[in-house]
XYZ file of C-alpha atoms in Angstrom:
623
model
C 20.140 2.994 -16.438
C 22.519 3.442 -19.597
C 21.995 0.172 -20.477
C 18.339 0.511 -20.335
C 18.455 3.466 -22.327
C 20.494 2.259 -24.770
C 18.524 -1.055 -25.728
C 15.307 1.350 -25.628
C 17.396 3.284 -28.670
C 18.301 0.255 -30.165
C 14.976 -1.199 -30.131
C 13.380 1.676 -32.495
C 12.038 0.629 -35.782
C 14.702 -0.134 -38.265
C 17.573 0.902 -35.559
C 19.244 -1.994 -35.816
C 18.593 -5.352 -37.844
C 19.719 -9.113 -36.782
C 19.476 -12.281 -38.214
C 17.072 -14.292 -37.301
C 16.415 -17.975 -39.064
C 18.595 -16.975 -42.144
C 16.543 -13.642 -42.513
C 17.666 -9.827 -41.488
C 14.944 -8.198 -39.379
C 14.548 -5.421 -36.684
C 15.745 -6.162 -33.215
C 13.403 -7.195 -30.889
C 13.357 -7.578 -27.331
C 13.826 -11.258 -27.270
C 16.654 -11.314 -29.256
C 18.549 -9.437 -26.017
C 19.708 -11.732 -22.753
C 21.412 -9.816 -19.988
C 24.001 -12.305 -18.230
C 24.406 -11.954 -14.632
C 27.384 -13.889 -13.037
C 25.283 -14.065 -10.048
C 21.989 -13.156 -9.345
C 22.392 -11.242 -6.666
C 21.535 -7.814 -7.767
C 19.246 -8.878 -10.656
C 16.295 -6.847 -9.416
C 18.302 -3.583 -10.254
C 18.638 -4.366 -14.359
C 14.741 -5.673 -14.099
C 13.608 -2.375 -12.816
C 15.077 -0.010 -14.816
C 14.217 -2.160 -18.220
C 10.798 -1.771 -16.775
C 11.114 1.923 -16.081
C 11.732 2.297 -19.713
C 8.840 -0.118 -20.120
C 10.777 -3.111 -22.099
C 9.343 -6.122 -21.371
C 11.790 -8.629 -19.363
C 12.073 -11.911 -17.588
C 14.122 -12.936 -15.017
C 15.274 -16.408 -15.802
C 16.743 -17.722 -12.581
C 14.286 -16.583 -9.656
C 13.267 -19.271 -7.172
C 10.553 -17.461 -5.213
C 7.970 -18.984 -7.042
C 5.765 -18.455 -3.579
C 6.636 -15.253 -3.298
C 4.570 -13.441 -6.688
C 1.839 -11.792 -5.902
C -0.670 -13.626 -8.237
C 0.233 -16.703 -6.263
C -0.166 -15.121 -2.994
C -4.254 -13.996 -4.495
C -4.628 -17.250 -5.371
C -3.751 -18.385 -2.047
C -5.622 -16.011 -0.342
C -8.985 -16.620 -1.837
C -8.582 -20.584 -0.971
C -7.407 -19.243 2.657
C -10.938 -17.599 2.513
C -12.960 -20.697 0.934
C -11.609 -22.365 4.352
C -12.425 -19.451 6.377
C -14.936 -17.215 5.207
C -14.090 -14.687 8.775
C -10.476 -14.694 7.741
C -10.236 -10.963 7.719
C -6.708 -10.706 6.641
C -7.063 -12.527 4.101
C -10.397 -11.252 2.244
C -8.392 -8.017 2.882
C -5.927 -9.220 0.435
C -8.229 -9.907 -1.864
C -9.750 -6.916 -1.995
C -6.686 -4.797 -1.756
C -5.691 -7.283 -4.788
C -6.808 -6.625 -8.846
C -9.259 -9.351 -8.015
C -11.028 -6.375 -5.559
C -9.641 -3.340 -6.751
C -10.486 -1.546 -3.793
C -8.454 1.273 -2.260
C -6.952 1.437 1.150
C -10.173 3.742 1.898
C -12.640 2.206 0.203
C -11.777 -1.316 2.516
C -12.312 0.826 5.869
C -15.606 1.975 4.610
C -16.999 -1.479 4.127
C -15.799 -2.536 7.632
C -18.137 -0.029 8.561
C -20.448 -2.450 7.766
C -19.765 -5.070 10.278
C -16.782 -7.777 10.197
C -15.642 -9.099 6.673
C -17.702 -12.209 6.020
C -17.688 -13.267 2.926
C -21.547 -14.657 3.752
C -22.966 -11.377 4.500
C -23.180 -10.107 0.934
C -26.281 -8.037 2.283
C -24.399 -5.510 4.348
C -23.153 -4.142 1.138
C -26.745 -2.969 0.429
C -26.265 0.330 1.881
C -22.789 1.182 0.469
C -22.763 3.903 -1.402
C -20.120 3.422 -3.588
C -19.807 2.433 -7.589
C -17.970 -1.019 -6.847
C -20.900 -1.757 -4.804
C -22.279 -4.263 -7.126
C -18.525 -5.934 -7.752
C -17.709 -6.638 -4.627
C -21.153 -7.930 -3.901
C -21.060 -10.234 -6.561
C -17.293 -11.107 -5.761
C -18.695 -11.806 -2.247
C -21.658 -14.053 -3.521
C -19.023 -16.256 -5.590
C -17.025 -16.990 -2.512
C -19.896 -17.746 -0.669
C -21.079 -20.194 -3.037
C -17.462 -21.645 -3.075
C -16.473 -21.852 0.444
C -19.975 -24.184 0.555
C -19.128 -26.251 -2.052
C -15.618 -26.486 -0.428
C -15.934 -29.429 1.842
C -18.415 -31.103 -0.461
C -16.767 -31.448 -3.616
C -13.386 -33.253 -4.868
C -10.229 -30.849 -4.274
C -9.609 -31.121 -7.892
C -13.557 -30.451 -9.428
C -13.387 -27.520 -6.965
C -10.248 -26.426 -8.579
C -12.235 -26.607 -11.627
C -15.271 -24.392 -10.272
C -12.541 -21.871 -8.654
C -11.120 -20.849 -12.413
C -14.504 -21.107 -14.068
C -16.145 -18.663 -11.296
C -12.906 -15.801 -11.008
C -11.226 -14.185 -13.593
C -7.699 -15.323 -11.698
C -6.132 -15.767 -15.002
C -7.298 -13.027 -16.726
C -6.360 -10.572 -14.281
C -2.853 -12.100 -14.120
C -1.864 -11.759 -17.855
C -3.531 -7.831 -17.194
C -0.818 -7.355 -14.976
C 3.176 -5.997 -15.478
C 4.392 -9.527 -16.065
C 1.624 -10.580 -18.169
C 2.668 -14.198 -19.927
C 4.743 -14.304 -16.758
C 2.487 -14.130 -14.305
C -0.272 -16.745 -16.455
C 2.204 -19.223 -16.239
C 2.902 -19.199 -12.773
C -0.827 -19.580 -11.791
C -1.112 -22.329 -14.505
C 1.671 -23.900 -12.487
C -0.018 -23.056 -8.972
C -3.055 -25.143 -10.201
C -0.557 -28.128 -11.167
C 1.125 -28.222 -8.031
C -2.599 -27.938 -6.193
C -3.545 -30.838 -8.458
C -0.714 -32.174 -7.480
C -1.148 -32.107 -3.310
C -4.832 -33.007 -3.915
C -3.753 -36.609 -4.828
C -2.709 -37.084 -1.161
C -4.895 -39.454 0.393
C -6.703 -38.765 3.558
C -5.731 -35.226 2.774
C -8.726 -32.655 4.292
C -9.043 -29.247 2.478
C -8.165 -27.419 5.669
C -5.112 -29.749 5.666
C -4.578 -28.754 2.156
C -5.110 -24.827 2.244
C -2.318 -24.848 5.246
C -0.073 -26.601 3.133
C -0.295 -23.316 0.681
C -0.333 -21.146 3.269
C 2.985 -22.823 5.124
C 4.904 -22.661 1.927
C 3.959 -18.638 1.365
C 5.552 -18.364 5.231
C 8.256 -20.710 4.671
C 9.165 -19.639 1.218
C 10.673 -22.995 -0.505
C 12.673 -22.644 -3.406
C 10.626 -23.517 -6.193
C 11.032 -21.742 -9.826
C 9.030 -19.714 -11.296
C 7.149 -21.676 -14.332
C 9.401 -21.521 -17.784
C 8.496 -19.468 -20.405
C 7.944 -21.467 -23.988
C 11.324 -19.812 -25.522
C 8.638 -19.710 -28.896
C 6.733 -17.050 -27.361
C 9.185 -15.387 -25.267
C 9.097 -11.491 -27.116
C 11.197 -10.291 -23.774
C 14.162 -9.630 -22.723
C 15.923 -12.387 -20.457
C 17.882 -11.915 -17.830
C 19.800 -14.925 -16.383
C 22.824 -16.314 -15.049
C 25.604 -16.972 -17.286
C 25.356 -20.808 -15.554
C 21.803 -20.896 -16.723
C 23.156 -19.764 -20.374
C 25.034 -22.465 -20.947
C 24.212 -24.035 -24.880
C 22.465 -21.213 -25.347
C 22.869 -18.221 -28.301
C 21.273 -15.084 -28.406
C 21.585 -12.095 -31.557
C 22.416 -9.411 -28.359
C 24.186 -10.042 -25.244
C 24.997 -8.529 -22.668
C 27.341 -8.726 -19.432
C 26.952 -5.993 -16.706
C 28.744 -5.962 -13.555
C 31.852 -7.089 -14.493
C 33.893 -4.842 -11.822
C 32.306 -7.013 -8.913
C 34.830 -8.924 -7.199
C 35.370 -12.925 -6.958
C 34.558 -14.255 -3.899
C 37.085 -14.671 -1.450
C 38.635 -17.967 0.255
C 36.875 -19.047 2.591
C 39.123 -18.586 5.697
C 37.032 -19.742 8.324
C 37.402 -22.701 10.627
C 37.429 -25.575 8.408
C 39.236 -29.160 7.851
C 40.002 -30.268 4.506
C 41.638 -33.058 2.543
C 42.825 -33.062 -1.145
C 42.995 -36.263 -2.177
C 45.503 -36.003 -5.288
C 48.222 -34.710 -2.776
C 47.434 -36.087 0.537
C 47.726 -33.240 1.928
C 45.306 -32.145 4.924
C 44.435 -28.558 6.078
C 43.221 -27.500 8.930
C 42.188 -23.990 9.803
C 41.082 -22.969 13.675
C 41.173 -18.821 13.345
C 43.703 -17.054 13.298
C 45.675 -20.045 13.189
C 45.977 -22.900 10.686
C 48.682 -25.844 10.117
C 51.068 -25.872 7.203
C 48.934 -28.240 4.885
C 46.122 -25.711 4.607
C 48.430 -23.075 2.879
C 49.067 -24.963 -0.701
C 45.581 -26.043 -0.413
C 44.639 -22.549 -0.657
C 46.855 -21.459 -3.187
C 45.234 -24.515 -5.038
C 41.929 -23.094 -4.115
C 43.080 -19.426 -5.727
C 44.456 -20.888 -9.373
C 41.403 -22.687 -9.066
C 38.783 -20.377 -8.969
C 41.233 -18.113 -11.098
C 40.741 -20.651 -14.047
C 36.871 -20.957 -13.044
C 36.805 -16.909 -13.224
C 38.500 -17.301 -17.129
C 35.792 -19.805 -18.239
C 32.923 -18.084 -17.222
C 33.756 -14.904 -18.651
C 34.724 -17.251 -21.807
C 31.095 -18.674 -21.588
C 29.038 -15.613 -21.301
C 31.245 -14.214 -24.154
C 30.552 -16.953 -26.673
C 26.634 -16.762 -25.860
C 26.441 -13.926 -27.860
C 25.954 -14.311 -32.197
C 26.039 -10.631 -33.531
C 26.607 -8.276 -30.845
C 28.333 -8.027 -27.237
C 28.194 -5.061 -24.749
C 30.574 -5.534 -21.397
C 30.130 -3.264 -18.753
C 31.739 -2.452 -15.551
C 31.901 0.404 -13.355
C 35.206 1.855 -12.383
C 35.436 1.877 -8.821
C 37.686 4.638 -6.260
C 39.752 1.579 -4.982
C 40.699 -0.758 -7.609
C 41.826 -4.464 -7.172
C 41.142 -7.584 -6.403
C 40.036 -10.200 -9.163
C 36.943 -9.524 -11.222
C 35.738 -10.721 -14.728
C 36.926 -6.356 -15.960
C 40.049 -7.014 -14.456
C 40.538 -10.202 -16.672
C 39.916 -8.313 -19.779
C 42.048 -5.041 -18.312
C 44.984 -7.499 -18.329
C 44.667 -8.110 -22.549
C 43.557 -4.980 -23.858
C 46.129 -2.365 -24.928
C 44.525 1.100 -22.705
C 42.557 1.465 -19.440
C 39.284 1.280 -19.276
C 37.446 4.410 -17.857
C 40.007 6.648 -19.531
C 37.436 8.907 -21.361
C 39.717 10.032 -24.120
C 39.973 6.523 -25.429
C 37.085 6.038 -27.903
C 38.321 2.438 -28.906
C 40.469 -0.480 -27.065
C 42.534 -2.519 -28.722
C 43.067 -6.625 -28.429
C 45.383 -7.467 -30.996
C 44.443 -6.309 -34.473
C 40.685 -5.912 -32.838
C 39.265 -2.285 -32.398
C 36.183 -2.246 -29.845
C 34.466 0.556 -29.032
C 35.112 1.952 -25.641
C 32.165 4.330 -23.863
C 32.734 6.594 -20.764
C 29.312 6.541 -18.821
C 28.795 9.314 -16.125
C 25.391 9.981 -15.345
C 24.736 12.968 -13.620
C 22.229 11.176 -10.801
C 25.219 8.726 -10.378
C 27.529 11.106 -9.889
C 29.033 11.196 -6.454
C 28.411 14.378 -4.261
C 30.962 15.319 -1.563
C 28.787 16.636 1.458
C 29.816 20.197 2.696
C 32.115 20.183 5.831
C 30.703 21.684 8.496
C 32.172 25.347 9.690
C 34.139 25.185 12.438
C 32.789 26.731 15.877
C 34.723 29.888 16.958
C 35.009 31.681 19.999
C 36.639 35.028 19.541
C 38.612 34.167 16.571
C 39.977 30.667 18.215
C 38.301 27.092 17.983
C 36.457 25.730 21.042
C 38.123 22.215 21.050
C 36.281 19.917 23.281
C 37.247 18.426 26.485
C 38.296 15.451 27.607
C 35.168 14.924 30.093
C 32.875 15.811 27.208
C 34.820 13.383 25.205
C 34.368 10.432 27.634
C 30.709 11.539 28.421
C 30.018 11.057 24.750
C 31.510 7.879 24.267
C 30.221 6.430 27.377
C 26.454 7.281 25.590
C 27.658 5.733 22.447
C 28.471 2.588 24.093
C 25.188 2.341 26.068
C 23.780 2.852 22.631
C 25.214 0.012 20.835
C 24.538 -2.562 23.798
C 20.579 -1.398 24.387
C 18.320 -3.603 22.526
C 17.124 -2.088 18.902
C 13.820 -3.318 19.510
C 11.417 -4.107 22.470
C 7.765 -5.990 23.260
C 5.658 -5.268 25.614
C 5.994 -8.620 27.137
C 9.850 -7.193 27.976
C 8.007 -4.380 30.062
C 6.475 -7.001 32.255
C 8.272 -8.904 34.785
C 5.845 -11.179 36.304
C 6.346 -13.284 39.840
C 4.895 -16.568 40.375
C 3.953 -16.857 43.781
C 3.923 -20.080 45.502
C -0.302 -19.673 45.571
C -0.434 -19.282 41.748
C 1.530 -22.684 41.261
C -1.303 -24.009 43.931
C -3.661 -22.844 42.061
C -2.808 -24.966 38.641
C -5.080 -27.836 40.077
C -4.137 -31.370 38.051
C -3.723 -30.152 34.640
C -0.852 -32.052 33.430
C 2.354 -30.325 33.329
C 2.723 -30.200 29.229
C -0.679 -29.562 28.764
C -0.362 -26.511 30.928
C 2.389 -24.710 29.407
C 0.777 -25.110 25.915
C -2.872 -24.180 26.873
C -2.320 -20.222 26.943
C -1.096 -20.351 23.371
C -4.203 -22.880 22.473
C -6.352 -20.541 23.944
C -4.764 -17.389 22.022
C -5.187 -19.510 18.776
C -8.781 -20.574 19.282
C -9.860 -16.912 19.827
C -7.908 -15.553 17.085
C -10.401 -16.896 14.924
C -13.278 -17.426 17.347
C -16.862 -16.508 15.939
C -18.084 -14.673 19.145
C -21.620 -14.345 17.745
C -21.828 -18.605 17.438
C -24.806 -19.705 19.436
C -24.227 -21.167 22.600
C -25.436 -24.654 21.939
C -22.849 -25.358 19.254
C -19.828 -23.950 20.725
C -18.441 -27.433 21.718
C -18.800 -28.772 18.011
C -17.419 -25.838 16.562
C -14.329 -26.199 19.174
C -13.590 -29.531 18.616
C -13.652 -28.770 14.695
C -11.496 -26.207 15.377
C -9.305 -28.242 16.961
C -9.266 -30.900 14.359
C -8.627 -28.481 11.548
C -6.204 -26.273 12.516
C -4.616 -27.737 15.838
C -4.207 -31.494 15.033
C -0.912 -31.193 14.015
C 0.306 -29.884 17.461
C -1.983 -31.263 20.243
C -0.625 -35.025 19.190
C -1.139 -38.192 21.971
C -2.993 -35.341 24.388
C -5.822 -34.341 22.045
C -8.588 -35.766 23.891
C -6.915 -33.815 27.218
C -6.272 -30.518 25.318
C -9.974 -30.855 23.620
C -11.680 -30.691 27.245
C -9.307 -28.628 28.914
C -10.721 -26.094 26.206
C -14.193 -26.540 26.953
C -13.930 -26.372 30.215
C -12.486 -22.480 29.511
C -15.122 -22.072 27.733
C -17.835 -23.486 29.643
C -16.346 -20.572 32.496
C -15.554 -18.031 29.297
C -19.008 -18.038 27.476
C -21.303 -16.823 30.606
C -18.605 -14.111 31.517
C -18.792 -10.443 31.186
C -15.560 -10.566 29.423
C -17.522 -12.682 26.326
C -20.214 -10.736 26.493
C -18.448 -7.454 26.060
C -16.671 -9.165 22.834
C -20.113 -10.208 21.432
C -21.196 -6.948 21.994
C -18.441 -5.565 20.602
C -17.518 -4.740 16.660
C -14.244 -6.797 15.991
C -12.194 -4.338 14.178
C -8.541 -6.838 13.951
C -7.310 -9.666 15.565
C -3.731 -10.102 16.145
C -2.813 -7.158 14.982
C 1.168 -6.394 14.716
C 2.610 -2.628 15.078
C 5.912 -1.321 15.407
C 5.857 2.213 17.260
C 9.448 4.792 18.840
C 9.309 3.360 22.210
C 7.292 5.759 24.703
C 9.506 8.792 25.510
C 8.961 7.988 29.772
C 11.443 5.494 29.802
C 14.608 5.575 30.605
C 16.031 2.422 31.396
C 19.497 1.993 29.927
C 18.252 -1.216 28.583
C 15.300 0.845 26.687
C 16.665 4.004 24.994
C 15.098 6.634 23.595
C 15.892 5.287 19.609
C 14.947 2.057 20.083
C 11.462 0.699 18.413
C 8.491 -1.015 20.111
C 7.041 -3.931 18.047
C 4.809 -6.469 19.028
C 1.018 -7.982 18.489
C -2.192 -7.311 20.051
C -4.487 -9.653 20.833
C -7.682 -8.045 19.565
C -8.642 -4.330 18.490
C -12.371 -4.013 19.253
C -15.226 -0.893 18.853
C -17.628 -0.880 21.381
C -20.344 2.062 22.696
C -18.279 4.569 20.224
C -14.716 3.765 21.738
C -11.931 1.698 20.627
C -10.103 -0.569 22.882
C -7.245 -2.968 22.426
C -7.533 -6.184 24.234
C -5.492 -8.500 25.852
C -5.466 -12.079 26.710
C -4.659 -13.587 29.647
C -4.592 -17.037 30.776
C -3.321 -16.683 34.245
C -4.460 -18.953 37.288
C -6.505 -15.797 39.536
C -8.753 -15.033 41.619
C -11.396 -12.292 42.572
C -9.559 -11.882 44.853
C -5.924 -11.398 43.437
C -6.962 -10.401 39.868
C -6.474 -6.987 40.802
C -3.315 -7.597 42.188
C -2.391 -8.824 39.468
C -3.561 -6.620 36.590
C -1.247 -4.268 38.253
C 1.582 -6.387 37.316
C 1.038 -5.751 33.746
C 0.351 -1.776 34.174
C 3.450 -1.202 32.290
C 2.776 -4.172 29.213
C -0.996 -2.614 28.802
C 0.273 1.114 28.818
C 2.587 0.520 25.972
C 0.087 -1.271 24.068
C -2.647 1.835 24.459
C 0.068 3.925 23.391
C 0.983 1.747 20.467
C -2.444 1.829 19.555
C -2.525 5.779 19.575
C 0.009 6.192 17.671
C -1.317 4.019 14.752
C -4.927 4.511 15.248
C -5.137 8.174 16.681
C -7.206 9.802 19.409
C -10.154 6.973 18.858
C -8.187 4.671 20.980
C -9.528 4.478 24.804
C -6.979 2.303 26.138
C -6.467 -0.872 26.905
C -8.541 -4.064 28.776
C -7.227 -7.200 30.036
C -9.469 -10.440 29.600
C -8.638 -12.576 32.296
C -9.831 -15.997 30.377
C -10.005 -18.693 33.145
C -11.312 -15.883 35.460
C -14.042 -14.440 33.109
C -13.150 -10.910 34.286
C -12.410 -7.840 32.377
C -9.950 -5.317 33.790
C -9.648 -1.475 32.295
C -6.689 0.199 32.129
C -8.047 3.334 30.898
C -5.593 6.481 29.970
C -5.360 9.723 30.801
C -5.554 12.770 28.903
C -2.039 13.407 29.688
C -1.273 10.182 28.449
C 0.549 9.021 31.418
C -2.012 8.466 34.304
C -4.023 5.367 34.937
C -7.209 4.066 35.913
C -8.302 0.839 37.043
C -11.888 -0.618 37.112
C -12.687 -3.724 37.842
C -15.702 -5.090 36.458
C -16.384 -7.400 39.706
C -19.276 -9.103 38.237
C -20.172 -12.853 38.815
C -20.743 -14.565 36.216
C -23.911 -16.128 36.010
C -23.244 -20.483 36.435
């Protein structure tokens, strides 16, 4: 924070003059690099330069896939693919590209499920975006059909000419920054569009799996010509370069260690062979370490020599002064040559040699360390009640079953399901592989089903499905997988479980939520701190209530599918409850959707939160 506020100061008109090209002229922000041995804590110096609003740029990041004007980017192609991608359009609306508020979003759900091709609904908003988000809609709509029509790289072209994506990025807090990187974005989509045979499904997931995967990949480089901000990189990255200002914070933080660990090494020069099995290791490994420490010792002196020299006119060092000294650091390198200690504030210079240099104590008072009060003692007619030993053991025994319960649960954890010998009958011939994999198929499909698709093209639309977003994982049993699915379906789509989802409003589909575990249990397992997280399946409106729904792919009857919804009493109570928690009183409860069955089951809650009600909705469908 002093540093921030001191190259703020420093900045002023006239404050202080470099040279620049053989001419003397006012400091500027580019003229300043901060030099990080590592980048570790980078994001600390970045945000306070920006709280004193000094433009910077980290020069060094490799989360390229992580910025949040690649993500947009992303996200509208994610909706080009998908126009019923929900999470997605929310991004983009959330997103300068929308501009909408948190509210704003929940009152155009109102409206029906986000579809980018029902611009119409927005008719009867009453709000002033109206007409943006309308015509934002329109544009997507009249990319997502020229999606699977056009080149990859014309509609590239027709993306950037139809949405301000680079205008809004040099409008944001990293301006040139943040232009770059999507001028890079389109490169490296210019770049996968050159695969051949490469779909533009196949080529949206490629985005999307490096935005999950995050690879390391740079941000794009700044042209050093019309860099005007301050740069903060490594003092690696420095290297042959010079800069009017520089500075080095963090010198206090200490060298990393030798690596002690279970290892087996050679050194070539003196034959000599280590080998280290904790806590033990053979007599070779110990001058190989002391090689190791002189080492790293002399790497410690060069890089402190390095950042040093990168500076022309001006060079700050700062470290912090910590409680418990020691240990080797680039301040402790310097401590060793100057003549007085550092952190002494009476000491206004420090001496190296014949050289003066200016010595500041920094002790800001938000820094500044603040003892908590000790507690008063508990008294019982002048004397101190001292605990006893039961109390003692009764405490630790707690503290133990603390640190061995699990931090976090999932409703799946709650349910402990037995497979009779009937339900393994009742598999029939499905192949083995396919079987265990067809659940998770079947959760996929309907995550981004289209319940109101008309009946007659349902098997088209599943085997595109499949095709687009499955065909890296169903591999030599495709075909199988393909008509196992219909099959489902063909049992599904007559079912008073579909129907109740077509009638339904579809508020979110896999929906994650993390919830304080439900105070009933008390399992030592499950205690009373730890955290419930987990997905649900589908968060519908229907007749004025909300329900959460869940999927299930077990082999039942009509006969046993109460039987079994019982098993998973627990697993759909904590899901309710999840969903009252983050939702409120709206919530109902919850309903299973037996798939292969076609049967809905409601587990409906109490007042009281803690009673249940089945009722089975027994029926038939119609063949």
């Amino acid at each position: 924070e002093w540093l921030a506020g001191w190259i703020e100061e420093q900045l002023l008109p006239g404050k202080h003059l470099v040279v620049e090209k053989g001419v003397r002229g006012p400091l500027r922000p580019g003229h300043i690099a901060v030099l990080l041995r590592k980048f570790t804590n980078a994001q600390v110096y970045l945000e306070a330069l920006q709280r004193h609003n000094i433009p910077c740029m980290a020069d060094g990041e490799r989360h390229f896939y992580r910025r949040q004007e690649v993500i947009d980017v992303v996200n509208v192609l994610r909706v080009l693919d998908d126009p019923t991608d929900a999470l997605a359009l929310v991004g983009i609306l959330r997103s300068s590209l929308g501009g909408l508020t948190d509210q704003e979003i929940m009152d155009v759900m109102k409206f029906g499920p986000l579809d980018i091709r029902q611009a119409q609904r927005l008719n009867e908003w009453a709000c002033s975006q109206q007409s943006v988000i309308r015509g934002l809609f329109q544009r997507l709509a009249w990319l997502h059909a020229q999606a699977n029509r056009l080149p990859i790289r014309e509609l590239i072209d027709h993306l950037f000419q139809q949405l301000p994506l680079v205008e809004l990025a040099a409008a944001s807090s990293h301006g040139e920054q943040a232009v770059v990187n999507v001028w890079k974005l389109r490169d490296l989509m210019g770049e996968q569009a050159a695969i051949p045979s490469l779909s533009f499904s196949a080529w949206v997931e490629r985005l999307v799996d490096s935005l999950m995967t995050h690879p390391s990949e740079p941000e794009a480089p700044l042209a050093e010509e019309t860099l005007d901000a301050i740069r903060v990189l490594t003092i690696h990255k420095a290297k042959g370069l010079e800069f009017p200002v520089v500075m080095l914070p963090g010198l206090h933080q200490k060298a990393t260690g030798l690596d002690r660990g279970a290892q087996i090494t050679f050194d070539w020069i003196s034959g000599l062979y280590g080998c280290t099995l904790p806590p033990v290791w053979n007599a070779g490994q110990v001058p190989l370490w002391e090689k190791q420490r002189i080492r790293e010792a002399a790497e410690q002196r060069r890089v402190l020599y390095v950042g040093m020299t990168r500076a022309r006119e001006r060079l700050i060092l700062s470290g912090g002064i910590l409680a418990k000294r020691g240990g080797e650091s680039l301040l402790s390198l310097i401590q060793e040559i100057v003549e007085g200690e550092f952190g002494n504030s009476e000491l206004s210079v420090v001496r190296v040699g014949a050289v003066s240099i200016p010595h500041t104590v920094v002790t800001p008072a938000v820094l500044k360390f603040v003892k908590p009060p000790q507690p008063h003692a508990h008294t019982d007619g002048g004397h101190e009640v001292v605990i006893s030993t039961p109390q003692w053991d009764a405490r630790e025994m707690r503290w133990q079953q603390t640190n061995q319960a699990e931090a976090y649960v999932n409703p799946s954890m709650l349910h402990q399901q037995a497979r009779s010998v009937q339900e393994r009958g009742e598999r029939g011939q499905i192949s083995r592989g396919i079987s265990q994999h067809l659940g998770t198929l079947m959760h996929q499909v309907l995550q981004r089903w289209d319940f109101q698709i008309e009946p007659g093209m349902v098997r088209s639309a599943l085997v595109a499905f499949c095709e687009r977003q499955l065909s890296g994982e169903l591999g030599e049993d495709k075909d199988e997988v393909i008509r196992e699915l219909e099959a489902l379906f063909d049992q599904l789509l007559p079912s008073p479980a579909y129907r109740e989802l077509q009638r339904s409003t579809i508020l979110g589909r896999e929906v994650p939520f993390a919830v304080p575990l439900p105070v009933g249990h008390h399992e030592p397992s499950f205690p009373r701190t730890c955290v419930m997280e987990g997905v649900m399946d589908v968060v519908y409106e229907i007749d004025g209530d909300v329900w959460v729904g869940d999927y299930k792919t077990d082999q039942v009857s009509s006969r046993t599918v109460a039987q079994r919804a019982e098993t998973y009493r627990e697993q759909a109570h904590a899901y309710a409850r999840a969903a009252s928690q983050c939702l409120g009183p709206a919530v109902k409860g919850c309903k299973l959707f037996f798939i292969r069955l076609g049967e809905v089951v409601t587990v409906a809650v109490g007042i009281d939160g803690n009673m249940f009600q089945y009722e089975q909705q027994m029926a038939r469908r119609e063949r």
